[in-house]
Amino acid sequence: MSANQFPKLFSPLKIRGSTLKNRIMSTGHDTTMPTDGRVNDALVAYHEARARGGAGLIVMQVAGVHETARYTSHLLMATDDDCIPGYRRLADAVHAHGCRLFTQLFHPGRELMESADGLLAVAYAPSSTPNERFHVMPRALTREMIAEIVHGYGQAARRMYEADLDGVEFVASHGYLPSQCLNPLVNRRTDEYGGNLANRLRFLREVLAEMRRQTSDSFVIGMRISAGEREATGLTADDALEACTQLEPMLDYVNITAGTSASLGGAIHIVPPMAISNAYVAADSKVFKQRLGIPVFVGGRINQPHEAESVIVNGQADVCGMTRALICDPSMPAKAEAGRTDDIRACIACNQACIGHFHRGYPISCIQHPETGRELTYGEMQPARRRRKVMVVGGGPAGMKAAATAARRGHDVTLYEAGNQLGGQALLAQLLPRRNEFGGIVTNLGRELELSGARVLRNARVDESLVKSEQPDVIILATGAKPYVPDFEHDGGVQVVTGWQVLRGEVTVGRRVLVVDWRCDWIGPGIAEMLTRAGSEVQLAVNGTHAGETLPLYVRDNIAAELHRQQIAVTPYARLYGCDGDSVFMQHTTSDEAIVFENIDTLVLCHGHQPDSVLEDALRTWINGQREASPVELIAIGDCMAPRTAEEAVYEGLKAGWQI
């Protein structure tokens, strides 16, 4: 199968002085890689991997245009000429692979997340209208500061032009400063920058004109804007469309997205989780494409090349943002063009290591492809110095990644899985409501395993005698974990089951259910939602400040919305104490006072997991006794070391396969 499968996706597109070789774009997204506001080796390696993998366009993360634009402590800054060499080095690396490079130019206005030293910075906006999500009360911009910021945009564009980038993208999306200027509910000015649409557009016009004045006629200048901020006081789709229509003569393209940073509900659309439909913004971008005569870009969960092809064929956009698809598989475009669609590692929109890392202040990565963000370490597979016989025990994500990595490096690898299916706990995770895509990690790692050439034995339980007979050089243990059931008093009046038993259909729960969630991840809320949909009256008690406390923010907030829609009562700060009759007793985790749930039929325990270390204990005893005669290397990874998440499991699988 060839690129003819995606003729539109792999057709060129000319935009002013640049030609894109295809319609696949990595949209601007924070990486948390820059240091001291500058492009560094890690960022160059990250973007070069996607250019090498065949992307047609990379739009870099935001660059601040003014000192007041520092909305995080790790923002790239384009406020002085010292930034030019780093950008030029990145442009050279990307251009070497035939990929075009733009960068986003940015001012957040009132949307300040955090600062470098822990002190709250002064935020500036068109008016002193508060932000709901970060609880920021901004200071109204003076005319003098507006002029400074406009000039800053122009200077930043000039620096990008001198650094040999192909263009810049003016960020007017997600409730940032330009959007704040447009929004009459945020911009309450009474001077020439407020009031009617012409006045509210004035700041945007001045910025676009200044950027063009300081660059050239061949330099691309586009604009990103939300087609509706999905928030009661946000910019509407009609507002955004009218703004684009008015600004069209000054723009080379518009990049359509959705949502806003200003509210928890609107922010979900900045990086929509798997509960939201694929390519869902394309219906909005089609309206813009029908109205405008310039190219229209769109993003929003476009994960696979066939989805992107459909968007373009259906006249919904000219270019598709496939950012997380490229985070998950940097070579996705090249694979699609070569017809190797089965080899594409599809994003599952878990948000854990990409935007989840960013929100925690760490460089982004991918739970399925931990090489992402670590290109300087794992960017090029190194062949093994000598071939070794490797037994991998356990076919969950950790074992699959370890076996595939070791086999690709040239080792003789056999993976042993006790069950009849590979996947481990991911097979359970995909059974929860709106989490079915999580099963994609099994499909993707399974294909990686198949391509590696490792042998896979299912229904093969490993014990000490099998290890002795196989005489491996290396044993990688990925035996996983089992549900943890805490000690607590109960008299049998309440049915007590684990989340695993519910998901496997091993128990029938009663009508009145209490789900006790110690982990504060997606398992407890997911089971609560599932049982509610099945007809039970469900309450959720969490051992944290709120449901989903350990989850990426947008996943957490999406779950919170669904719990509210399903009218599932959530009790925070709750520690399991015991059961008596049909009552469940818990303690408030800060006051130690009782919390009582009455008339409960079934108690579902989501209390995390315990490592399955039985085989490890036996093998370590044997190896320690045979050290001189049998120098077997034993490596434990994933949940059998300590129960955590799929991200740690896959990363430790990569490290284990890499180190032997």
XYZ file of C-alpha atoms in Angstrom:
660
model
C 0.000 0.000 0.000
C 1.376 3.434 -0.911
C 0.778 7.090 -0.291
C -2.107 6.906 -2.791
C -4.139 5.767 0.204
C -3.885 9.378 1.437
C -3.560 11.505 -1.708
C -4.821 14.724 -0.140
C -2.830 14.346 3.052
C 0.405 13.915 1.117
C -0.158 16.687 -1.391
C 1.869 19.913 -1.101
C 0.401 23.236 -0.032
C 1.878 26.639 -0.818
C 1.420 29.333 1.814
C 2.936 32.662 0.807
C 6.708 32.031 0.594
C 6.647 28.470 1.929
C 5.496 25.151 0.543
C 4.470 22.361 2.890
C 5.365 18.929 1.523
C 2.279 17.432 3.168
C -0.665 18.460 5.338
C 0.540 16.961 8.646
C 1.346 19.535 11.308
C 2.728 19.419 14.811
C 0.879 22.260 16.492
C 2.428 24.594 19.024
C 2.651 22.869 22.391
C 4.685 23.407 25.526
C 7.436 20.847 26.100
C 8.995 22.092 29.382
C 12.351 21.481 27.698
C 13.753 25.012 27.306
C 16.225 26.258 29.883
C 16.689 29.924 30.724
C 14.123 30.846 28.074
C 16.268 29.504 25.231
C 16.241 26.730 22.664
C 18.514 23.927 23.859
C 19.842 20.579 22.613
C 16.870 18.642 23.988
C 14.346 20.828 22.135
C 16.306 20.606 18.883
C 16.463 16.810 19.147
C 12.749 16.609 19.970
C 11.599 18.584 16.939
C 14.190 17.072 14.602
C 12.809 13.603 15.398
C 9.379 14.705 14.125
C 10.861 16.399 11.061
C 12.859 13.239 10.307
C 9.651 11.246 10.749
C 8.006 13.110 7.887
C 5.928 15.963 9.321
C 5.241 18.701 6.793
C 5.048 21.554 9.297
C 6.196 22.050 12.864
C 4.761 24.985 14.776
C 6.938 25.497 17.824
C 5.709 26.256 21.303
C 4.905 29.789 22.350
C 7.607 32.432 22.627
C 6.981 35.366 24.923
C 7.002 38.790 23.257
C 7.202 40.943 26.392
C 8.459 40.512 29.939
C 4.853 40.368 31.175
C 4.256 37.300 28.970
C 5.982 34.898 31.362
C 3.026 32.668 32.189
C 5.279 29.772 33.263
C 8.833 29.591 34.542
C 10.032 27.615 31.509
C 8.714 29.790 28.699
C 10.791 30.421 25.589
C 11.405 34.151 25.247
C 11.868 36.121 22.039
C 12.523 39.473 23.685
C 16.173 39.955 22.716
C 18.499 39.041 19.857
C 20.330 36.456 21.952
C 17.496 34.028 21.145
C 18.294 34.056 17.406
C 21.189 31.525 17.305
C 19.166 28.850 19.104
C 16.174 29.277 16.820
C 18.463 29.249 13.780
C 20.039 25.975 14.905
C 16.602 24.450 15.291
C 15.471 25.765 11.907
C 18.530 24.228 10.240
C 17.839 20.852 11.883
C 14.185 20.829 10.809
C 14.826 22.161 7.294
C 17.378 19.399 6.676
C 14.434 16.980 6.530
C 12.255 19.080 4.205
C 9.982 20.265 6.992
C 8.821 23.873 7.439
C 9.137 25.590 10.837
C 6.930 28.287 12.355
C 6.793 29.422 15.966
C 3.979 30.826 18.057
C 4.250 34.392 19.331
C 2.461 34.857 22.586
C 1.158 36.966 25.401
C -1.139 35.304 27.961
C -2.774 38.416 29.322
C -4.445 37.378 32.565
C -3.730 33.644 32.079
C -0.741 33.279 34.406
C -0.102 29.738 35.670
C 2.957 30.148 37.895
C 6.172 32.091 38.264
C 9.879 31.329 38.497
C 10.293 32.178 42.186
C 6.940 31.309 43.736
C 5.738 34.903 43.951
C 2.567 35.920 42.162
C 3.316 38.089 39.151
C 1.258 41.059 38.025
C -1.042 40.026 35.196
C -2.167 42.453 32.504
C -5.346 42.309 30.441
C -7.542 44.723 28.483
C -9.600 45.283 31.636
C -9.526 44.255 35.265
C -11.709 41.202 34.636
C -10.792 38.144 36.742
C -9.739 34.731 35.535
C -11.706 31.837 37.013
C -9.250 28.963 36.579
C -6.123 30.517 38.108
C -7.985 33.066 40.260
C -6.032 35.957 38.786
C -7.246 39.543 39.014
C -5.378 41.393 36.255
C -4.396 45.015 35.923
C -5.808 46.917 32.947
C -3.263 47.660 30.213
C -2.368 51.285 29.626
C -2.064 52.611 26.085
C 1.681 52.864 26.603
C 1.973 49.207 27.553
C -0.236 48.175 24.649
C 2.192 49.973 22.342
C 5.118 48.186 24.009
C 3.509 44.789 23.534
C 2.614 45.512 19.905
C 6.222 46.496 19.282
C 7.327 43.343 21.120
C 5.358 41.171 18.719
C 7.013 42.896 15.781
C 10.490 42.534 17.247
C 9.884 38.856 18.034
C 8.702 38.218 14.467
C 11.791 39.978 13.137
C 14.014 37.742 15.246
C 12.271 34.619 13.945
C 12.694 35.907 10.400
C 16.398 36.501 10.982
C 16.693 33.009 12.504
C 15.461 31.557 9.167
C 12.134 30.294 10.434
C 9.466 30.141 7.751
C 6.755 31.944 9.651
C 5.058 32.813 12.927
C 1.671 32.057 14.407
C -0.119 34.794 16.329
C -1.801 33.054 19.292
C -5.313 34.483 19.647
C -6.767 31.211 20.948
C -7.682 29.759 24.353
C -8.539 32.996 26.084
C -5.074 34.552 25.845
C -4.475 38.281 25.442
C -5.690 38.764 21.838
C -8.810 36.741 22.641
C -9.332 38.817 25.773
C -9.227 41.914 23.592
C -11.856 40.422 21.277
C -14.191 39.214 24.008
C -16.696 41.939 25.039
C -17.279 40.158 28.374
C -13.588 40.465 29.225
C -12.680 43.666 27.378
C -14.722 46.387 29.082
C -12.585 49.314 27.919
C -14.164 52.579 26.894
C -11.257 53.882 24.794
C -10.306 53.055 21.201
C -9.399 49.458 22.183
C -12.862 48.576 23.547
C -16.515 48.747 22.698
C -17.497 47.826 19.129
C -15.819 45.040 17.127
C -13.619 47.426 15.178
C -12.153 48.747 18.406
C -11.795 45.282 19.939
C -9.932 44.193 16.809
C -7.574 47.175 16.961
C -4.915 45.434 19.063
C -4.894 42.414 16.730
C -4.635 44.592 13.628
C -1.772 46.587 15.087
C 0.131 43.421 16.011
C -0.312 41.812 12.587
C 0.717 45.006 10.811
C 3.807 45.392 13.003
C 4.871 41.791 12.439
C 4.581 42.214 8.690
C 6.418 45.535 8.808
C 9.396 44.002 10.589
C 9.671 40.851 8.428
C 9.124 40.461 4.677
C 6.523 39.746 2.020
C 7.610 36.093 1.872
C 7.342 35.432 5.600
C 4.232 33.502 6.692
C 2.004 35.061 9.352
C -0.935 33.025 10.580
C -3.296 33.140 13.541
C -4.575 30.508 15.927
C -8.068 31.071 17.318
C -10.676 29.071 19.210
C -13.885 28.365 17.321
C -15.819 28.889 20.512
C -14.194 28.781 23.924
C -16.758 26.283 25.310
C -17.331 28.504 28.327
C -20.237 30.727 29.356
C -18.251 33.978 29.294
C -15.895 32.915 26.509
C -15.503 34.051 22.925
C -18.176 32.468 20.726
C -17.637 30.710 17.408
C -19.483 33.538 15.662
C -17.189 36.108 17.297
C -14.128 34.176 16.158
C -15.425 33.752 12.607
C -16.204 37.450 12.272
C -12.758 38.358 13.590
C -11.080 36.049 11.060
C -13.180 37.506 8.265
C -12.162 41.031 9.222
C -8.472 40.097 9.574
C -8.250 37.847 6.509
C -6.334 40.356 4.326
C -3.584 40.428 6.957
C -3.347 36.652 7.431
C -1.839 33.778 5.474
C -3.827 31.110 7.335
C -5.969 30.530 10.395
C -5.481 27.620 12.773
C -8.753 26.529 14.369
C -8.938 24.996 17.823
C -11.425 25.074 20.722
C -11.640 25.969 24.380
C -10.066 28.446 26.752
C -7.528 28.537 29.546
C -9.870 30.706 31.607
C -12.130 27.978 33.041
C -11.763 24.346 34.069
C -14.417 23.185 31.601
C -13.050 25.240 28.732
C -9.471 24.172 29.400
C -10.314 20.504 28.763
C -10.324 21.367 25.051
C -6.719 22.575 25.109
C -5.673 18.917 25.124
C -8.904 16.891 24.928
C -8.775 13.475 26.638
C -9.929 10.180 25.152
C -13.505 10.730 26.351
C -13.877 13.342 23.586
C -14.479 12.307 19.969
C -11.742 12.195 17.370
C -11.453 15.158 14.976
C -14.329 16.853 16.790
C -13.258 20.421 15.942
C -13.337 19.720 12.188
C -17.041 20.519 11.978
C -16.237 24.023 13.274
C -13.235 24.519 11.002
C -15.388 23.689 7.973
C -17.480 26.796 8.664
C -14.290 28.887 8.619
C -13.067 27.229 5.431
C -16.359 27.922 3.682
C -16.178 31.599 4.654
C -12.454 32.317 4.165
C -10.232 32.301 1.100
C -7.011 31.471 2.979
C -5.862 28.030 4.186
C -7.509 26.711 7.323
C -5.688 24.457 9.795
C -7.425 22.390 12.472
C -6.488 20.197 15.424
C -8.341 18.324 18.143
C -7.783 14.578 18.520
C -6.843 13.859 14.901
C -4.906 10.705 15.706
C -4.632 8.705 12.505
C -3.836 9.504 8.857
C -7.217 8.244 7.667
C -8.920 10.770 9.958
C -6.748 13.574 8.589
C -7.390 12.501 5.005
C -11.127 12.546 5.671
C -10.964 16.051 7.162
C -9.222 17.385 4.069
C -11.377 15.463 1.548
C -14.538 16.702 3.251
C -13.424 20.316 2.918
C -13.129 20.835 6.663
C -9.516 22.053 6.621
C -6.344 22.205 4.529
C -3.840 21.096 7.200
C -4.353 18.802 10.191
C -2.711 19.280 13.569
C -1.661 15.811 14.759
C 0.471 16.780 17.730
C -0.109 13.940 20.158
C -0.033 11.484 17.263
C 3.512 12.741 16.574
C 4.438 12.685 20.255
C 3.344 9.049 20.353
C 4.913 8.131 16.997
C 7.324 10.664 15.470
C 7.538 8.491 12.332
C 3.777 8.377 11.788
C 3.881 10.467 8.572
C 6.625 8.354 6.981
C 4.811 5.150 7.899
C 1.549 6.461 6.458
C 3.227 7.600 3.260
C 4.859 4.182 2.840
C 1.541 2.413 3.418
C 2.679 0.941 6.750
C -0.445 1.982 8.616
C -0.459 -1.131 10.822
C 2.920 -0.044 12.182
C 1.686 3.339 13.412
C 1.671 3.677 17.184
C -1.657 5.413 17.739
C -2.132 7.988 20.494
C -4.699 6.973 23.116
C -5.199 10.519 24.483
C -4.421 9.501 28.064
C -2.706 12.903 28.564
C -0.485 11.436 31.259
C 3.048 12.057 30.015
C 2.474 14.834 27.466
C 0.363 17.651 28.903
C 0.390 15.839 32.261
C 4.168 16.251 32.512
C 3.916 19.899 31.464
C 1.443 20.692 34.222
C 3.833 19.134 36.744
C 6.826 21.039 35.373
C 8.575 18.086 33.697
C 9.650 17.618 30.057
C 6.878 15.991 28.053
C 7.002 12.387 26.947
C 4.541 9.588 26.071
C 3.496 6.586 28.126
C 3.622 4.402 25.017
C 6.813 5.883 23.587
C 9.075 7.004 26.445
C 11.775 7.796 23.888
C 9.817 11.005 23.286
C 11.374 13.853 25.251
C 14.430 11.683 25.834
C 15.805 11.810 22.290
C 19.294 12.696 23.494
C 19.383 9.416 25.430
C 17.184 7.034 23.467
C 16.960 8.724 20.081
C 19.004 6.138 18.214
C 18.750 2.435 18.995
C 22.145 1.014 19.921
C 22.840 -2.637 18.947
C 23.911 -4.940 21.765
C 27.626 -5.540 22.174
C 26.970 -9.282 22.491
C 23.875 -11.383 21.943
C 22.346 -12.756 25.156
C 19.488 -15.131 25.901
C 16.717 -13.193 27.605
C 13.599 -14.452 29.374
C 10.898 -11.828 29.900
C 8.261 -12.974 32.375
C 4.948 -11.174 32.117
C 3.154 -9.826 29.054
C 1.827 -6.548 30.367
C 3.064 -3.182 29.057
C 6.380 -3.442 30.953
C 7.222 -6.896 29.661
C 6.105 -6.138 26.115
C 8.275 -3.022 25.901
C 11.271 -4.791 27.470
C 11.027 -7.741 25.104
C 10.592 -5.568 22.017
C 13.503 -3.309 22.948
C 15.878 -6.145 23.788
C 14.993 -8.036 20.595
C 15.464 -4.945 18.431
C 18.932 -4.574 19.890
C 19.805 -8.105 18.735
C 19.204 -10.284 21.794
C 17.551 -13.729 21.732
C 14.303 -12.895 23.528
C 11.330 -14.969 24.634
C 8.345 -13.419 26.382
C 6.313 -15.671 28.670
C 2.724 -14.704 29.487
C 0.754 -16.816 31.971
C -2.601 -15.895 30.415
C -3.933 -16.205 26.898
C -3.765 -12.467 26.185
C -1.018 -9.874 26.336
C -1.789 -6.568 28.001
C -1.925 -7.010 31.762
C -3.997 -4.393 33.583
C -4.562 -2.430 30.367
C -7.095 -5.128 29.454
C -9.089 -4.087 32.512
C -8.586 -0.352 32.040
C -10.215 -0.441 28.609
C -13.438 -1.840 30.134
C -14.227 1.365 32.010
C -16.650 3.914 30.527
C -15.036 6.300 28.037
C -11.650 4.542 28.529
C -11.877 1.958 25.747
C -9.060 3.608 23.794
C -6.658 2.684 26.579
C -6.630 -0.775 25.058
C -4.723 0.765 22.169
C -1.559 0.502 24.253
C -1.866 -3.288 23.996
C -2.362 -3.187 20.230
C 0.524 -0.783 19.744
C 2.992 -2.591 21.972
C 1.882 -5.877 20.450
C 2.783 -4.636 16.982
C 6.110 -3.304 18.261
C 6.757 -6.718 19.781
C 5.842 -8.489 16.543
C 8.144 -6.311 14.460
C 11.017 -6.856 16.906
C 11.192 -10.572 16.238
C 10.871 -11.604 19.904
C 9.199 -14.964 20.548
C 5.947 -14.857 22.531
C 4.606 -17.818 24.511
C 1.084 -17.470 25.912
C -0.446 -19.672 28.618
C 3.128 -20.193 29.799
C 3.536 -19.863 33.546
C 7.152 -19.501 34.630
C 8.536 -21.107 37.753
C 11.995 -21.751 39.120
C 12.330 -25.105 37.355
C 11.544 -23.600 33.930
C 14.148 -20.894 34.451
C 16.741 -23.521 35.397
C 15.963 -25.596 32.321
C 16.053 -22.602 29.928
C 19.354 -21.309 31.344
C 18.904 -17.661 30.333
C 21.596 -15.023 30.631
C 19.056 -12.397 31.700
C 15.648 -12.643 33.336
C 13.387 -9.590 33.153
C 10.530 -9.924 35.612
C 7.358 -8.031 34.755
C 4.910 -10.095 36.791
C 2.755 -7.133 37.719
C 0.556 -6.727 40.759
C -2.701 -7.793 42.344
C -5.398 -5.773 44.123
C -4.570 -4.601 47.624
C -7.245 -5.376 50.194
C -6.628 -3.493 53.460
C -7.341 -4.932 56.881
C -10.560 -3.536 58.294
C -13.341 -4.790 60.528
C -16.472 -6.102 58.859
C -19.131 -8.611 59.889
C -20.270 -9.767 56.458
C -23.346 -7.576 56.376
C -21.989 -5.675 53.378
C -20.736 -7.455 50.272
C -17.051 -6.531 49.846
C -15.476 -6.822 46.370
C -12.505 -5.383 44.491
C -12.580 -3.204 41.417
C -10.953 -6.027 39.437
C -13.808 -8.390 40.317
C -16.333 -5.826 39.110
C -14.516 -5.237 35.829
C -14.088 -8.952 35.168
C -17.777 -9.578 35.777
C -16.994 -11.985 38.615
C -19.531 -10.497 41.042
C -23.029 -9.105 41.002
C -23.209 -5.894 42.994
C -26.196 -4.717 44.977
C -28.476 -1.763 44.333
C -26.773 0.593 46.817
C -23.032 0.767 46.246
C -20.172 2.600 47.895
C -16.933 2.794 45.884
C -13.943 3.484 48.134
C -11.098 5.036 46.162
C -7.708 5.187 47.895
C -5.664 5.777 44.735
C -7.580 8.883 43.555
C -7.033 7.978 39.913
C -9.531 7.027 37.182
C -10.402 3.518 38.442
C -12.726 4.490 41.293
C -14.661 7.157 39.373
C -14.807 4.871 36.334
C -16.327 2.013 38.307
C -18.739 4.425 39.987
C -19.853 5.675 36.583
C -20.110 2.150 35.175
C -22.259 0.880 38.055
C -24.460 3.978 37.933
C -25.114 3.406 34.257
C -25.965 -0.223 35.096
C -28.687 0.948 37.490
C -27.080 0.996 40.952
C -27.276 3.931 43.348
C -23.593 4.757 43.758
C -21.586 6.950 46.084
C -17.849 7.565 45.753
C -15.552 8.135 48.732
C -12.004 9.244 47.946
C -8.922 9.274 50.144
C -7.850 12.672 48.843
C -9.020 16.210 48.371
C -11.059 15.356 45.270
C -11.780 12.605 42.784
C -9.025 12.114 40.225
C -6.486 13.969 42.375
C -3.519 12.091 40.850
C -4.684 12.424 37.238
C -3.709 14.904 34.508
C -5.820 18.013 34.974
C -7.962 17.791 31.847
C -8.708 14.099 32.456
C -9.596 14.886 36.068
C -11.913 17.737 35.129
C -13.617 15.692 32.422
C -14.245 12.968 35.021
C -15.563 15.546 37.498
C -18.024 16.772 34.884
C -19.317 13.254 34.256
C -19.654 12.455 37.956
C -21.749 15.607 38.299
C -23.889 14.728 35.268
C -24.516 11.247 36.661
C -25.350 12.768 40.087
C -22.785 10.574 41.838
C -22.154 11.964 45.301
C -18.428 12.320 46.075
C -17.086 12.429 49.620
C -13.457 13.592 49.884
C -10.973 13.166 52.761
C -12.330 9.660 53.466
C -10.360 6.737 54.980
C -11.921 3.270 55.253
C -12.422 2.126 58.861
C -14.916 -0.764 58.908
C -18.384 -2.155 58.268
C -21.169 -3.075 60.669
C -24.409 -4.457 59.316
C -25.257 -2.398 56.260
C -23.250 0.623 57.419
C -19.745 1.552 56.250
C -17.653 3.635 58.623
C -14.890 5.921 57.402
C -12.706 8.576 58.990
C -12.138 12.093 57.802
C -8.425 12.136 56.961
C -7.770 15.486 58.637
C -10.206 15.562 61.577
C -10.305 11.764 62.247
C -14.028 12.163 62.859
C -16.455 9.543 61.606
C -18.084 9.556 58.189
C -20.958 7.062 58.054
C -22.584 5.588 54.935
C -25.803 3.718 55.704
C -27.930 1.226 53.807
C -25.008 -0.024 51.687
C -25.330 -3.355 49.870
C -21.904 -3.523 48.209
C -18.546 -1.991 49.059
C -16.153 -1.799 46.084
C -12.495 -1.467 47.058
C -10.224 0.519 44.749
C -7.260 0.521 47.093
C -4.397 0.210 44.682
C -2.226 -2.853 44.200
C 0.448 -5.020 45.769
C 3.502 -6.193 43.820
C 3.504 -9.841 42.735
C 7.005 -10.750 43.895
C 6.640 -14.499 44.526
C 8.753 -15.541 41.522
C 11.274 -12.780 42.153
C 11.828 -13.932 45.745
C 12.352 -17.536 44.623
C 14.724 -16.605 41.815
C 16.820 -14.271 43.928
C 17.294 -17.028 46.492
C 18.343 -19.444 43.740
C 20.633 -16.943 42.001
C 22.320 -15.919 45.248
C 23.089 -19.563 45.900
C 24.418 -20.138 42.388
C 26.187 -16.834 41.785
C 29.579 -18.279 40.782
C 28.216 -21.185 38.778
C 25.324 -19.344 37.146
C 25.826 -15.583 36.719
C 22.214 -14.886 35.723
C 21.194 -11.234 35.657
C 17.777 -10.556 37.197
C 15.913 -7.298 36.497
C 12.491 -6.455 37.974
C 10.378 -3.776 36.295
C 6.925 -2.259 36.441
C 4.348 -3.084 39.081
C 6.213 -6.100 40.463
C 8.788 -3.569 41.682
C 6.198 -1.117 42.975
C 2.638 -0.674 41.685
C 2.398 2.575 39.757
C 1.057 3.335 36.270
C 1.538 2.200 32.684
C 3.947 5.080 32.146
C 6.505 3.771 34.642
C 5.991 0.222 33.390
C 6.746 1.040 29.756
C 9.656 3.319 30.615
C 11.242 0.689 32.829
C 10.715 -1.839 30.034
C 12.609 0.460 27.680
C 15.442 0.930 30.181
C 15.719 -2.792 30.873
C 15.831 -3.685 27.194
C 18.359 -0.921 26.583
C 20.774 -1.793 29.390
C 21.406 -5.491 28.705
